[in-house]
Tab-separated table of C-alpha atoms in Angstrom:
chain	number	residue	atom	x	y	z
X	224	MET	CA	52.453	-13.841	-136.420
X	225	LYS	CA	50.412	-12.990	-139.543
X	226	LYS	CA	50.319	-16.673	-140.456
X	227	VAL	CA	48.921	-17.565	-137.033
X	228	PHE	CA	46.097	-15.047	-137.460
X	229	LEU	CA	45.312	-16.375	-140.928
X	230	ILE	CA	45.171	-19.971	-139.698
X	231	ALA	CA	43.037	-18.972	-136.682
X	232	GLY	CA	40.687	-17.057	-138.986
X	233	PHE	CA	40.410	-20.019	-141.305
X	234	ILE	CA	39.612	-22.395	-138.420
X	235	ILE	CA	36.919	-20.005	-137.102
X	236	LEU	CA	35.397	-19.760	-140.582
X	237	VAL	CA	35.273	-23.556	-140.962
X	238	PHE	CA	33.715	-23.801	-137.488
X	239	ILE	CA	31.002	-21.249	-138.364
X	240	ILE	CA	30.162	-23.091	-141.609
X	241	PHE	CA	29.972	-26.321	-139.625
X	242	LEU	CA	27.557	-24.726	-137.127
X	243	ILE	CA	25.340	-23.376	-139.914
X	244	PHE	CA	25.272	-26.807	-141.510
X	245	LEU	CA	24.279	-28.400	-138.180
X	246	GLN	CA	21.386	-25.982	-137.762
X	247	LYS	CA	19.841	-26.820	-141.125
X	248	PRO	CA	16.859	-29.131	-140.854
X	249	ASN	CA	17.746	-32.569	-141.977
X	250	GLN	CA	14.357	-32.923	-143.656
X	251	GLN	CA	14.272	-32.624	-147.396
X	252	ILE	CA	11.349	-30.841	-148.997
X	253	SER	CA	10.482	-32.134	-152.410
X	254	THR	CA	7.756	-31.032	-154.784
X	255	THR	CA	6.270	-32.772	-157.765
X	256	GLN	CA	3.979	-31.212	-160.339
X	257	ASN	CA	1.246	-32.909	-162.312
X	258	LYS	CA	0.090	-31.341	-165.548
X	259	THR	CA	-2.682	-33.827	-166.241
X	260	THR	CA	-4.878	-32.781	-163.328
X	261	ILE	CA	-8.336	-31.645	-164.391
X	262	VAL	CA	-8.992	-28.026	-163.412
X	263	PRO	CA	-12.630	-27.274	-162.501
X	264	ARG	CA	-14.165	-24.178	-164.058
X	265	ASP	CA	-17.714	-23.872	-162.788
X	266	PHE	CA	-18.082	-21.991	-159.498
X	267	THR	CA	-21.602	-23.287	-158.970
X	268	LYS	CA	-20.751	-26.998	-159.198
X	269	ASP	CA	-19.531	-29.241	-156.384
X	270	TYR	CA	-16.092	-29.915	-157.816
X	271	SER	CA	-14.401	-31.634	-154.861
X	272	SER	CA	-14.778	-34.896	-152.917
X	273	LEU	CA	-12.838	-34.008	-149.794
X	274	ASN	CA	-16.054	-34.405	-147.809
X	275	LYS	CA	-16.018	-38.125	-148.677
X	276	LEU	CA	-12.680	-38.745	-146.951
X	277	PHE	CA	-12.103	-39.654	-143.301
X	278	PRO	CA	-9.215	-37.915	-141.536
X	279	GLY	CA	-7.267	-40.405	-139.433
X	280	LYS	CA	-8.462	-43.288	-141.605
X	281	SER	CA	-8.207	-42.445	-145.298
X	282	THR	CA	-4.872	-43.401	-146.824
X	283	LYS	CA	-3.046	-41.655	-149.627
X	284	ASP	CA	-4.442	-44.235	-152.050
X	285	ASP	CA	-7.969	-43.456	-150.831
X	286	VAL	CA	-7.371	-39.748	-151.379
X	287	LEU	CA	-6.100	-40.284	-154.922
X	288	ARG	CA	-8.936	-42.670	-155.731
X	289	ILE	CA	-11.702	-40.478	-154.321
X	290	ASN	CA	-10.429	-36.955	-154.979
X	291	GLY	CA	-8.256	-37.592	-158.025
X	292	VAL	CA	-4.700	-36.674	-158.930
X	293	PRO	CA	-3.371	-33.533	-157.233
X	294	LEU	CA	-1.901	-30.583	-159.086
X	295	SER	CA	1.276	-30.817	-157.016
X	296	THR	CA	2.635	-32.660	-154.006
X	297	THR	CA	5.079	-31.503	-151.361
X	298	THR	CA	6.824	-33.894	-149.014
X	299	ASN	CA	8.482	-32.734	-145.821
X	300	GLY	CA	9.649	-35.617	-143.654
X	301	ASN	CA	6.667	-37.782	-142.812
X	302	GLU	CA	4.207	-35.075	-143.872
X	303	THR	CA	2.890	-34.923	-147.427
X	304	THR	CA	0.674	-32.140	-148.756
X	305	LEU	CA	-1.437	-32.660	-151.851
X	306	TYR	CA	-2.599	-29.517	-153.654
X	307	TYR	CA	-5.805	-29.636	-155.690
X	308	PRO	CA	-7.094	-26.992	-158.107
X	309	THR	CA	-10.323	-25.070	-157.566
X	310	PRO	CA	-12.342	-22.979	-160.041
X	311	ASN	CA	-10.357	-19.951	-158.811
X	312	ARG	CA	-6.684	-20.091	-159.821
X	313	ASP	CA	-5.739	-18.194	-156.649
X	314	PHE	CA	-7.139	-20.796	-154.281
X	315	GLN	CA	-6.111	-24.435	-153.875
X	316	ASN	CA	-7.561	-27.211	-151.756
X	317	ILE	CA	-5.081	-29.139	-149.652
X	318	VAL	CA	-4.916	-32.584	-148.141
X	319	VAL	CA	-2.218	-33.100	-145.519
X	320	LEU	CA	-1.095	-36.669	-144.879
X	321	LYS	CA	0.994	-37.880	-141.976
X	322	ASN	CA	2.651	-41.234	-142.600
X	323	ASN	CA	0.385	-41.608	-145.629
X	324	VAL	CA	-2.851	-41.196	-143.649
X	325	GLU	CA	-5.018	-38.077	-143.934
X	326	PHE	CA	-4.240	-35.665	-141.094
X	327	TYR	CA	-6.539	-32.855	-142.255
X	328	SER	CA	-7.823	-31.204	-145.415
X	329	ILE	CA	-9.156	-27.800	-146.421
X	330	GLU	CA	-11.775	-27.348	-149.099
X	331	ASN	CA	-12.741	-24.021	-150.720
X	332	ILE	CA	-16.478	-23.620	-151.228
X	333	PHE	CA	-17.776	-21.303	-153.964
X	334	ASP	CA	-21.505	-21.828	-153.774
X	335	SER	CA	-24.170	-23.237	-151.486
X	336	TYR	CA	-23.653	-26.935	-152.339
X	337	ARG	CA	-22.341	-27.689	-148.826
X	338	GLY	CA	-25.208	-25.798	-147.197
X	339	THR	CA	-25.169	-22.702	-145.047
X	340	TYR	CA	-23.738	-22.016	-141.615
X	341	GLU	CA	-27.258	-22.307	-140.263
X	342	ASN	CA	-27.404	-25.871	-141.644
X	343	PHE	CA	-24.221	-26.725	-139.755
X	344	GLN	CA	-25.621	-25.272	-136.546
X	345	THR	CA	-28.846	-27.230	-136.986
X	346	ALA	CA	-26.923	-30.438	-137.539
X	347	TYR	CA	-24.127	-30.074	-134.969
X	348	GLY	CA	-25.329	-27.464	-132.467
X	349	THR	CA	-23.288	-24.577	-131.132
X	350	PRO	CA	-19.665	-24.645	-132.294
X	351	ASP	CA	-17.058	-25.489	-129.658
X	352	LEU	CA	-14.637	-22.795	-130.753
X	353	THR	CA	-14.745	-19.501	-132.599
X	354	LEU	CA	-11.365	-18.644	-134.056
X	355	TYR	CA	-9.982	-15.698	-136.005
X	356	ASN	CA	-7.393	-15.494	-138.712
X	357	THR	CA	-4.260	-13.791	-137.550
X	358	SER	CA	-3.784	-12.478	-141.056
X	359	GLU	CA	-6.028	-10.449	-143.242
X	360	ASP	CA	-9.645	-11.424	-143.584
X	361	PRO	CA	-12.713	-10.729	-141.478
X	362	PHE	CA	-14.231	-14.207	-141.809
X	363	ILE	CA	-14.341	-16.370	-138.715
X	364	TRP	CA	-13.755	-20.057	-138.194
X	365	GLN	CA	-16.401	-22.012	-136.303
X	366	ILE	CA	-15.041	-25.324	-135.055
X	367	PHE	CA	-17.078	-28.435	-134.244
X	368	LEU	CA	-14.508	-30.544	-132.380
X	369	ASN	CA	-16.480	-33.772	-132.035
X	370	GLN	CA	-17.441	-33.811	-135.685
X	371	GLY	CA	-13.931	-32.936	-136.879
X	372	LEU	CA	-15.306	-30.031	-138.861
X	373	GLY	CA	-14.412	-26.376	-139.077
X	374	VAL	CA	-16.163	-23.836	-141.272
X	375	LYS	CA	-14.882	-20.473	-142.383
X	376	THR	CA	-17.929	-18.283	-142.549
X	377	ASN	CA	-19.496	-14.833	-142.406
X	378	ASN	CA	-22.143	-16.492	-140.218
X	379	LYS	CA	-24.210	-17.097	-143.341
X	380	ASP	CA	-22.189	-18.532	-146.235
X	381	ILE	CA	-19.601	-21.290	-145.974
X	382	ILE	CA	-16.334	-20.149	-147.503
X	383	LYS	CA	-14.017	-23.033	-146.562
X	384	ILE	CA	-14.348	-26.326	-144.697
X	385	LEU	CA	-11.654	-27.867	-142.562
X	386	TYR	CA	-11.887	-31.657	-142.119
X	387	PHE	CA	-9.829	-33.054	-139.232
X	388	ILE	CA	-9.609	-35.905	-136.744
X	389	PRO	CA	-12.068	-35.253	-133.860
X	390	GLN	CA	-10.050	-34.017	-130.888
X	391	THR	CA	-10.049	-31.944	-127.714
X	392	GLU	CA	-9.941	-28.155	-127.671
X	393	GLU	CA	-6.461	-28.151	-126.145
X	394	GLU	CA	-5.154	-30.501	-128.798
X	395	PHE	CA	-6.740	-28.456	-131.576
X	396	LEU	CA	-5.346	-25.163	-130.322
X	397	LEU	CA	-1.869	-26.651	-129.961
X	398	THR	CA	-1.714	-28.251	-133.384
X	399	LEU	CA	-4.140	-27.268	-136.127
X	400	ALA	CA	-4.959	-23.762	-134.909
X	401	LYS	CA	-1.250	-22.952	-134.811
X	402	LYS	CA	-0.627	-24.497	-138.180
X	403	LEU	CA	-3.456	-22.504	-139.752
X	404	ASN	CA	-2.652	-19.247	-137.913
X	405	LEU	CA	-5.946	-19.244	-136.070
X	406	SER	CA	-6.360	-17.569	-132.730
X	407	LYS	CA	-9.067	-17.188	-130.102
X	408	GLU	CA	-8.398	-13.458	-130.111
X	409	ASN	CA	-9.147	-11.189	-132.998
X	410	ILE	CA	-5.623	-9.791	-133.164
X	411	THR	CA	-5.579	-8.124	-136.558
X	412	PRO	CA	-9.238	-7.975	-137.391
X	413	GLU	CA	-9.045	-5.958	-140.546
X	414	ALA	CA	-7.061	-3.828	-142.787
X	415	PRO	CA	-5.912	-0.261	-142.345
X	416	LEU	CA	-6.922	1.756	-145.269
X	417	PRO	CA	-6.113	4.990	-146.973
G	239	MET	CA	1.741	7.818	-147.834
G	240	GLU	CA	-0.191	10.976	-148.580
G	241	LYS	CA	1.822	11.542	-151.750
G	242	ASN	CA	0.939	8.109	-153.005
G	243	GLN	CA	-2.584	8.623	-151.991
G	244	ASN	CA	-2.834	11.829	-153.952
G	245	GLN	CA	-1.487	10.082	-156.989
G	246	GLY	CA	-4.065	7.468	-156.361
G	247	GLN	CA	-6.704	10.089	-155.904
G	248	HIS	CA	-7.153	9.362	-159.407
G	249	LYS	CA	-6.996	10.404	-162.830
G	250	GLY	CA	-10.728	10.000	-162.379
G	251	LEU	CA	-10.959	13.240	-160.487
G	252	VAL	CA	-8.636	14.947	-162.927
G	253	ASP	CA	-10.759	13.708	-165.756
G	254	TYR	CA	-13.848	14.889	-164.017
G	255	ALA	CA	-12.307	18.358	-163.669
G	256	ASN	CA	-11.335	18.269	-167.343
G	257	SER	CA	-14.809	17.349	-168.388
G	258	LEU	CA	-16.167	20.339	-166.450
G	259	LEU	CA	-13.661	22.593	-168.220
G	260	ASN	CA	-14.749	21.207	-171.546
G	261	LEU	CA	-18.344	21.961	-170.693
G	262	ARG	CA	-17.422	25.549	-169.827
G	263	GLN	CA	-15.512	25.931	-173.063
G	264	GLY	CA	-18.536	24.653	-174.900
G	265	ALA	CA	-20.776	27.154	-173.150
G	266	SER	CA	-18.433	30.049	-173.946
G	267	LEU	CA	-18.321	29.076	-177.622
G	268	ALA	CA	-22.092	28.877	-177.686
G	269	LEU	CA	-22.336	32.341	-176.137
G	270	ARG	CA	-19.924	33.744	-178.716
G	271	GLY	CA	-21.925	32.171	-181.509
G	272	ALA	CA	-25.149	33.652	-180.176
G	273	ALA	CA	-23.600	37.127	-180.022
G	274	THR	CA	-22.502	37.071	-183.649
G	275	GLY	CA	-24.688	39.261	-185.793
G	276	ILE	CA	-25.889	41.453	-182.941
G	277	GLY	CA	-24.820	45.074	-182.831
G	278	SER	CA	-21.791	46.194	-180.752
G	279	THR	CA	-23.969	48.215	-178.313
G	280	ALA	CA	-26.038	45.158	-177.598
G	281	ILE	CA	-22.857	43.156	-177.023
G	282	TRP	CA	-21.532	45.776	-174.567
G	283	ALA	CA	-24.845	45.852	-172.715
G	284	THR	CA	-24.919	42.068	-172.484
G	285	GLY	CA	-21.304	42.042	-171.256
G	286	ILE	CA	-22.001	44.577	-168.480
G	287	ALA	CA	-25.122	42.717	-167.412
G	288	LEU	CA	-23.272	39.415	-167.281
G	289	GLY	CA	-20.391	41.034	-165.373
G	290	ALA	CA	-22.783	42.402	-162.755
G	291	LEU	CA	-24.466	39.034	-162.495
G	292	PHE	CA	-21.105	37.307	-162.034
G	293	LEU	CA	-20.037	39.806	-159.337
G	294	THR	CA	-23.269	39.311	-157.409
G	295	PHE	CA	-22.952	35.540	-157.680
G	296	SER	CA	-19.308	35.628	-156.482
G	297	ILE	CA	-20.154	37.728	-153.418
G	298	ALA	CA	-23.060	35.470	-152.535
G	299	THR	CA	-20.936	32.361	-152.956
G	300	PHE	CA	-18.119	33.821	-150.848
G	301	PHE	CA	-20.340	34.638	-147.894
G	302	GLY	CA	-22.376	31.474	-148.262
G	303	GLY	CA	-19.172	29.443	-148.368
G	304	GLN	CA	-17.850	31.109	-145.227
G	305	GLY	CA	-21.015	30.166	-143.410
G	306	ALA	CA	-20.863	26.578	-144.550
G	307	ALA	CA	-17.187	26.284	-143.602
G	308	SER	CA	-17.773	27.455	-140.058
G	309	GLU	CA	-20.614	24.983	-139.709
G	310	VAL	CA	-18.379	22.136	-140.823
G	311	THR	CA	-15.577	22.864	-138.433
G	312	THR	CA	-17.469	23.833	-135.333
G	313	THR	CA	-20.632	21.787	-135.158
G	314	PRO	CA	-20.024	18.061	-135.486
G	315	LEU	CA	-23.299	16.184	-135.303
G	316	GLU	CA	-23.602	13.598	-132.581
G	317	ASN	CA	-26.878	12.185	-133.709
G	318	THR	CA	-27.203	9.167	-135.947
G	319	GLN	CA	-28.170	9.779	-139.536
G	320	ASP	CA	-29.769	7.258	-141.789
G	321	ILE	CA	-29.167	6.740	-145.509
G	322	SER	CA	-31.949	4.681	-147.024
G	323	ASN	CA	-32.011	2.431	-143.951
G	324	LEU	CA	-28.739	0.891	-145.065
G	325	PHE	CA	-26.123	3.054	-143.370
G	326	ASN	CA	-26.041	4.766	-139.984
G	327	ILE	CA	-23.526	7.569	-139.618
G	328	THR	CA	-22.293	8.878	-136.276
G	329	GLY	CA	-19.859	11.607	-135.266
G	330	ALA	CA	-19.889	13.315	-138.670
G	331	THR	CA	-20.480	16.910	-139.665
G	332	GLN	CA	-23.405	17.754	-141.922
G	333	THR	CA	-21.009	18.153	-144.848
G	334	GLU	CA	-19.385	14.786	-144.148
G	335	ILE	CA	-22.791	13.136	-144.029
G	336	GLN	CA	-23.681	14.695	-147.366
G	337	THR	CA	-20.364	13.586	-148.902
G	338	VAL	CA	-20.791	10.031	-147.656
G	339	SER	CA	-24.330	10.011	-148.959
G	340	ASP	CA	-23.165	11.250	-152.368
G	341	ALA	CA	-20.440	8.607	-152.521
G	342	LEU	CA	-22.733	5.765	-151.486
G	343	SER	CA	-25.378	6.913	-153.941
G	344	LEU	CA	-22.878	6.248	-156.720
G	345	GLY	CA	-22.580	2.634	-155.616
G	346	LEU	CA	-26.200	2.108	-154.681
G	347	SER	CA	-27.280	2.990	-158.204
G	348	PHE	CA	-25.865	-0.407	-159.205
G	349	PRO	CA	-28.192	-3.263	-158.187
G	350	GLY	CA	-25.373	-5.739	-157.514
G	351	TYR	CA	-23.598	-3.315	-155.187
G	352	LYS	CA	-26.836	-2.423	-153.445
G	353	LYS	CA	-27.720	-6.066	-152.879
G	354	ASN	CA	-24.729	-6.429	-150.551
G	355	PHE	CA	-26.192	-3.833	-148.242
G	356	THR	CA	-29.872	-4.715	-148.386
G	357	ALA	CA	-29.437	-8.421	-147.663
G	358	SER	CA	-27.580	-7.909	-144.355
G	359	ASP	CA	-27.649	-5.737	-141.254
G	360	PRO	CA	-27.225	-1.976	-141.719
G	361	VAL	CA	-23.661	-0.722	-141.837
G	362	SER	CA	-22.559	1.674	-139.170
G	363	ILE	CA	-20.146	4.392	-140.295
G	364	VAL	CA	-18.352	5.987	-137.380
G	365	PHE	CA	-16.248	9.136	-137.704
G	366	GLU	CA	-13.279	9.372	-135.347
G	367	GLN	CA	-10.618	11.998	-134.765
G	368	ASN	CA	-7.014	10.836	-135.266
G	369	LEU	CA	-7.860	7.362	-136.460
G	370	THR	CA	-4.927	4.971	-136.090
G	371	TRP	CA	-4.332	1.301	-136.712
G	372	ASP	CA	-1.314	-0.751	-135.807
G	373	GLY	CA	0.517	2.374	-134.685
G	374	GLY	CA	-0.034	4.371	-137.868
G	375	SER	CA	-2.520	6.992	-139.014
G	376	VAL	CA	-5.199	5.747	-141.378
G	377	ASN	CA	-8.164	7.335	-143.097
G	378	GLY	CA	-10.470	4.352	-142.937
G	379	LEU	CA	-10.811	0.999	-141.270
G	380	VAL	CA	-13.150	-1.957	-141.452
G	381	LEU	CA	-13.301	-3.746	-138.131
G	382	ALA	CA	-16.096	-6.175	-138.852
G	383	GLY	CA	-18.615	-7.015	-141.500
G	384	ASN	CA	-20.946	-4.205	-140.499
G	385	LYS	CA	-18.796	-1.271	-139.435
G	386	ILE	CA	-16.617	1.299	-141.168
G	387	THR	CA	-14.526	3.723	-139.158
G	388	VAL	CA	-13.435	6.905	-140.930
G	389	ARG	CA	-11.075	9.694	-139.962
G	390	SER	CA	-12.859	12.996	-139.299
G	391	GLY	CA	-11.958	16.052	-141.331
G	392	LEU	CA	-10.985	14.427	-144.621
G	393	SER	CA	-11.413	16.456	-147.781
G	394	GLN	CA	-14.533	15.613	-149.759
G	395	ASP	CA	-12.602	13.740	-152.447
G	396	LYS	CA	-10.636	11.706	-149.920
G	397	LEU	CA	-13.757	10.925	-147.954
G	398	LYS	CA	-15.627	9.741	-151.051
G	399	TYR	CA	-12.721	7.553	-152.054
G	400	THR	CA	-12.211	6.162	-148.550
G	401	ILE	CA	-15.868	5.301	-148.051
G	402	LEU	CA	-16.145	3.506	-151.384
G	403	HIS	CA	-12.891	1.623	-150.829
G	404	GLU	CA	-14.129	0.511	-147.412
G	405	THR	CA	-17.447	-0.671	-148.819
G	406	GLY	CA	-15.335	-2.876	-151.096
G	407	HIS	CA	-14.081	-4.599	-147.940
G	408	LEU	CA	-17.623	-5.076	-146.721
G	409	ILE	CA	-18.592	-6.642	-150.049
G	410	ILE	CA	-15.799	-9.192	-149.559
G	411	PHE	CA	-17.395	-10.202	-146.307
G	412	ARG	CA	-21.011	-10.026	-147.397
G	413	GLY	CA	-21.125	-12.041	-150.581
G	414	ARG	CA	-19.389	-14.669	-152.656
G	415	ALA	CA	-17.899	-12.321	-155.256
G	416	TYR	CA	-14.468	-12.251	-153.614
G	417	GLN	CA	-14.134	-16.028	-153.739
G	418	GLN	CA	-14.482	-15.897	-157.492
G	419	TYR	CA	-12.040	-12.995	-157.805
G	420	SER	CA	-8.842	-14.242	-159.396
G	421	LEU	CA	-6.290	-11.489	-159.025
G	422	SER	CA	-3.693	-13.572	-160.903
G	423	ASP	CA	-5.901	-13.645	-163.982
G	424	LEU	CA	-6.678	-9.931	-163.803
G	425	ARG	CA	-3.028	-8.982	-163.326
G	426	GLN	CA	-2.201	-11.007	-166.390
G	427	ALA	CA	-4.982	-9.366	-168.405
G	428	ASP	CA	-4.297	-5.773	-167.239
G	429	PRO	CA	-0.552	-5.802	-166.477
G	430	ASP	CA	-0.182	-2.001	-166.510
G	431	CYS	CA	-2.814	-1.578	-163.824
G	432	TYR	CA	-0.954	-3.383	-161.085
G	433	SER	CA	2.175	-2.513	-159.095
G	434	PRO	CA	5.137	-4.908	-158.932
G	435	LEU	CA	3.791	-6.055	-155.558
G	436	GLY	CA	0.513	-6.965	-157.226
G	437	TYR	CA	-1.751	-4.223	-155.865
G	438	LEU	CA	-4.022	-2.201	-158.112
G	439	LYS	CA	-1.756	0.802	-158.748
G	440	THR	CA	-4.090	3.442	-157.372
G	441	TYR	CA	-4.024	1.876	-153.908
G	442	PRO	CA	-1.994	4.254	-151.712
G	443	PHE	CA	0.281	1.480	-150.469
G	444	ALA	CA	0.642	-0.215	-153.856
G	445	ASN	CA	4.402	0.100	-153.873
G	446	THR	CA	5.126	-0.382	-150.199
G	447	GLY	CA	2.650	-3.084	-149.250
G	448	GLY	CA	0.321	-3.006	-146.307
G	449	GLY	CA	-3.334	-3.030	-145.484
G	450	GLY	CA	-5.125	-6.318	-145.577
G	451	GLY	CA	-2.926	-7.934	-148.218
G	452	VAL	CA	-2.731	-7.836	-151.994
G	453	PRO	CA	-5.974	-9.527	-153.134
G	454	VAL	CA	-8.164	-7.970	-150.442
G	455	GLU	CA	-6.891	-4.438	-151.045
G	456	SER	CA	-6.947	-4.767	-154.822
G	457	PHE	CA	-10.533	-5.956	-154.682
G	458	ALA	CA	-11.596	-3.039	-152.471
G	459	GLU	CA	-9.601	-0.612	-154.597
G	460	SER	CA	-11.264	-1.912	-157.762
G	461	VAL	CA	-14.662	-1.160	-156.237
G	462	SER	CA	-13.681	2.462	-155.568
G	463	GLN	CA	-12.029	2.841	-158.988
G	464	PHE	CA	-15.072	1.424	-160.742
G	465	LEU	CA	-17.203	4.117	-159.164
G	466	LEU	CA	-14.830	7.087	-159.224
G	467	ASN	CA	-12.431	6.691	-162.129
G	468	ARG	CA	-14.147	7.518	-165.382
G	469	ASN	CA	-11.319	5.963	-167.373
G	470	PHE	CA	-11.236	2.699	-165.447
G	471	SER	CA	-13.026	0.815	-168.220
G	472	THR	CA	-10.397	1.788	-170.785
G	473	GLU	CA	-7.344	1.758	-168.513
G	474	CYS	CA	-8.068	-1.599	-166.884
G	475	PRO	CA	-10.701	-3.226	-169.155
G	476	SER	CA	-10.541	-6.747	-167.718
G	477	THR	CA	-10.661	-5.638	-164.109
G	478	TYR	CA	-13.504	-3.267	-164.956
G	479	SER	CA	-15.465	-6.016	-166.732
G	480	TRP	CA	-14.920	-8.427	-163.881
G	481	MET	CA	-16.203	-5.877	-161.391
G	482	LEU	CA	-19.171	-5.017	-163.589
G	483	ASN	CA	-20.194	-8.646	-164.029
G	484	ASN	CA	-19.479	-9.933	-160.549
G	485	VAL	CA	-20.085	-7.028	-158.200
G	486	PHE	CA	-22.149	-4.317	-159.834
G	487	ARG	CA	-24.612	-6.256	-161.948
G	488	GLU	CA	-27.527	-7.845	-160.200
G	489	THR	CA	-26.685	-11.348	-161.356
G	490	GLN	CA	-23.671	-11.980	-159.154
């Protein structure tokens, strides 16, 4: 009788391990580091060329040629993310490729070399969407869907720029907004403090 | 939370108290020195006179203090007060308004700090009873780039600290300093100043996590420490220098 229980227990254990194995994503995530990448130091200088790329058109080769060699690269299935250094060690620019074509990119801006939010409004009109971070900062994202541009701003300075393939609001909210944790509602607007 | 907060209420305040004690010691020594060489009758007469003066002062302070205390607890002001056209305070008692004004004056004496509040809309500071956020009690809250909400009835020290910490959050939103703030570098340079989670140690939730996240809270905490902790420059020299050069000096 004891033997039967042992065998049954063993079979159940093997079955559980099998189930866990089945649930694991079959995609492999790999990361490569590059130590030769040049790290920008000057906050006042335009250090990045992500604004010269075209999401939906630029290939990985274009990205490497125009924006240089990334600091590191992560590949997850057909999606590759290139990480680029900025003058602040705590922030990195990213370029996300799908099947080796730029899907979107995010550029950190440290000075006024990309203009002000007012400049964006003058050029592109009223933004189509105002989105909020679901995490920790009070900046807002203003999205210009037809131009494939999003700016993170305090309504004066540009803090980050999102470059993406022009798309509909529904499409944007379903894909990029989710990916970047952006929401139409200001869920956690700010921090509780002592 | 409160325990942590009290720890975080700073050596700065302790040091401040110590410095006052030192001053008093100095005064007493000076008095003793002045009395040397004078006759014993003169010393007795001086002692009695000083004693009477002290008694009178104590009685006056006691009754004056009682009056002030009752004003604080029973007559909250509903009207909006203005501090140099930069801050509008609502729902505060006269004492709270004075404390906020004192705290902000510390910051506003630095041109870089002041610039954050002169270049944008005035900040509204709203006092609320039983302030909560995300289900928990909090002493202060920044809901947008131009509003600070503060719990009513905080002690003067806590209120000063809370207000200055919250203005640190507003500075994040109002300028470019935060983008150039590299917490990784500062943690490396001042390792003893930061908790294992990465927060500046004086932040009340430094060991449990919380608030708006590590860099945001450490930045805001550094602003309050810069202004309140007299030993900040020696305890956390790199963080202090960074704050001085990027937030408090005019050339930011």
